[in-house]
PDB file of C-alpha atoms in Angstrom:
ATOM      1  CA  UNK P   1     -14.092 178.087 -62.472  1.00  0.00           C
ATOM      2  CA  UNK P   2     -15.134 176.896 -65.883  1.00  0.00           C
ATOM      3  CA  UNK P   3     -13.204 177.351 -69.079  1.00  0.00           C
ATOM      4  CA  UNK P   4     -15.999 179.683 -70.236  1.00  0.00           C
ATOM      5  CA  UNK P   5     -15.192 182.544 -67.825  1.00  0.00           C
ATOM      6  CA  UNK P   6     -13.227 185.580 -69.109  1.00  0.00           C
ATOM      7  CA  UNK P   7     -10.220 186.530 -66.958  1.00  0.00           C
ATOM      8  CA  UNK P   8     -10.229 183.218 -65.116  1.00  0.00           C
ATOM      9  CA  UNK P   9      -8.099 181.743 -67.883  1.00  0.00           C
ATOM     10  CA  UNK P  10      -5.346 184.199 -66.937  1.00  0.00           C
ATOM     11  CA  UNK P  11      -5.746 183.866 -63.178  1.00  0.00           C
ATOM     12  CA  UNK P  12      -6.645 180.248 -62.421  1.00  0.00           C
ATOM     13  CA  UNK P  13      -3.945 177.657 -62.950  1.00  0.00           C
ATOM     14  CA  UNK P  14      -5.658 174.301 -62.820  1.00  0.00           C
ATOM     15  CA  UNK P  15      -4.462 172.254 -59.873  1.00  0.00           C
ATOM     16  CA  UNK P  16      -2.130 175.020 -58.678  1.00  0.00           C
ATOM     17  CA  UNK P  17      -4.345 177.811 -57.367  1.00  0.00           C
ATOM     18  CA  UNK P  18      -7.764 176.489 -58.296  1.00  0.00           C
ATOM     19  CA  UNK P  19      -9.547 174.149 -60.645  1.00  0.00           C
ATOM     20  CA  UNK P  20     -10.845 174.605 -64.165  1.00  0.00           C
ATOM     21  CA  UNK P  21     -13.723 172.371 -65.210  1.00  0.00           C
ATOM     22  CA  UNK P  22     -15.975 172.068 -68.232  1.00  0.00           C
ATOM     23  CA  UNK P  23     -19.077 174.202 -67.815  1.00  0.00           C
ATOM     24  CA  UNK P  24     -21.405 171.244 -68.348  1.00  0.00           C
ATOM     25  CA  UNK P  25     -19.608 168.710 -66.121  1.00  0.00           C
ATOM     26  CA  UNK P  26     -21.419 168.676 -62.775  1.00  0.00           C
ATOM     27  CA  UNK P  27     -19.377 165.750 -61.428  1.00  0.00           C
ATOM     28  CA  UNK P  28     -16.098 167.547 -62.183  1.00  0.00           C
ATOM     29  CA  UNK P  29     -17.437 170.714 -60.555  1.00  0.00           C
ATOM     30  CA  UNK P  30     -18.458 168.781 -57.440  1.00  0.00           C
ATOM     31  CA  UNK P  31     -15.019 167.156 -57.193  1.00  0.00           C
ATOM     32  CA  UNK P  32     -13.259 170.483 -57.771  1.00  0.00           C
ATOM     33  CA  UNK P  33     -15.295 172.236 -55.080  1.00  0.00           C
ATOM     34  CA  UNK P  34     -14.432 169.488 -52.608  1.00  0.00           C
ATOM     35  CA  UNK P  35     -10.748 169.734 -53.459  1.00  0.00           C
ATOM     36  CA  UNK P  36     -10.475 173.506 -53.102  1.00  0.00           C
ATOM     37  CA  UNK P  37     -12.422 173.688 -49.839  1.00  0.00           C
ATOM     38  CA  UNK P  38     -10.891 170.863 -47.836  1.00  0.00           C
ATOM     39  CA  UNK P  39      -7.791 170.832 -45.653  1.00  0.00           C
ATOM     40  CA  UNK P  40      -4.280 171.868 -46.495  1.00  0.00           C
ATOM     41  CA  UNK P  41      -4.941 171.809 -50.240  1.00  0.00           C
ATOM     42  CA  UNK P  42      -7.351 174.722 -49.817  1.00  0.00           C
ATOM     43  CA  UNK P  43      -4.738 176.701 -47.864  1.00  0.00           C
ATOM     44  CA  UNK P  44      -2.034 175.978 -50.428  1.00  0.00           C
ATOM     45  CA  UNK P  45      -4.256 176.973 -53.350  1.00  0.00           C
ATOM     46  CA  UNK P  46      -5.408 180.090 -51.486  1.00  0.00           C
ATOM     47  CA  UNK P  47      -1.833 181.217 -50.871  1.00  0.00           C
ATOM     48  CA  UNK P  48      -0.943 180.653 -54.517  1.00  0.00           C
ATOM     49  CA  UNK P  49      -4.068 182.549 -55.616  1.00  0.00           C
ATOM     50  CA  UNK P  50      -3.035 185.551 -53.529  1.00  0.00           C
ATOM     51  CA  UNK P  51       0.414 185.475 -55.148  1.00  0.00           C
ATOM     52  CA  UNK P  52      -1.003 185.176 -58.681  1.00  0.00           C
ATOM     53  CA  UNK P  53      -3.493 187.992 -58.067  1.00  0.00           C
ATOM     54  CA  UNK P  54      -0.817 190.321 -56.682  1.00  0.00           C
ATOM     55  CA  UNK P  55       1.330 189.636 -59.752  1.00  0.00           C
ATOM     56  CA  UNK P  56      -1.640 190.212 -62.072  1.00  0.00           C
ATOM     57  CA  UNK P  57      -2.566 193.472 -60.360  1.00  0.00           C
ATOM     58  CA  UNK P  58       0.976 194.759 -60.697  1.00  0.00           C
ATOM     59  CA  UNK P  59       0.987 193.962 -64.421  1.00  0.00           C
ATOM     60  CA  UNK P  60      -2.477 195.493 -64.838  1.00  0.00           C
ATOM     61  CA  UNK P  61      -1.461 198.703 -63.038  1.00  0.00           C
ATOM     62  CA  UNK P  62       1.887 199.978 -64.347  1.00  0.00           C
ATOM     63  CA  UNK P  63       1.766 202.996 -62.029  1.00  0.00           C
ATOM     64  CA  UNK P  64       1.588 200.691 -59.008  1.00  0.00           C
ATOM     65  CA  UNK P  65       4.542 198.736 -60.402  1.00  0.00           C
ATOM     66  CA  UNK P  66       6.574 201.921 -60.803  1.00  0.00           C
ATOM     67  CA  UNK P  67       5.575 203.101 -57.332  1.00  0.00           C
ATOM     68  CA  UNK P  68       6.693 199.769 -55.834  1.00  0.00           C
ATOM     69  CA  UNK P  69      10.015 199.926 -57.700  1.00  0.00           C
ATOM     70  CA  UNK P  70      10.635 203.463 -56.416  1.00  0.00           C
ATOM     71  CA  UNK P  71       9.714 202.411 -52.873  1.00  0.00           C
ATOM     72  CA  UNK P  72      12.097 199.453 -53.004  1.00  0.00           C
ATOM     73  CA  UNK P  73      14.908 201.638 -54.330  1.00  0.00           C
ATOM     74  CA  UNK P  74      14.457 204.055 -51.438  1.00  0.00           C
ATOM     75  CA  UNK P  75      13.544 206.951 -53.733  1.00  0.00           C
ATOM     76  CA  UNK P  76      10.177 207.351 -51.980  1.00  0.00           C
ATOM     77  CA  UNK P  77       8.871 206.320 -48.589  1.00  0.00           C
TER      78      UNK P  77
END
């Protein structure tokens, strides 16, 4: 993503679960696309992205967080 995209700043951690590049840097974008689509690095970043997104969704939806806490406690099935 570029640093000019809204929620991406919260969700993309450069080098961890994706890449953040300057919006006018085509060479950096090309390199970043190669990195996130090739081999084990892509799998690692994808797994981390799923984790970050799940965490973000839970924070964004307090009812889901409460529901999960109740489920874990055994209060609801």
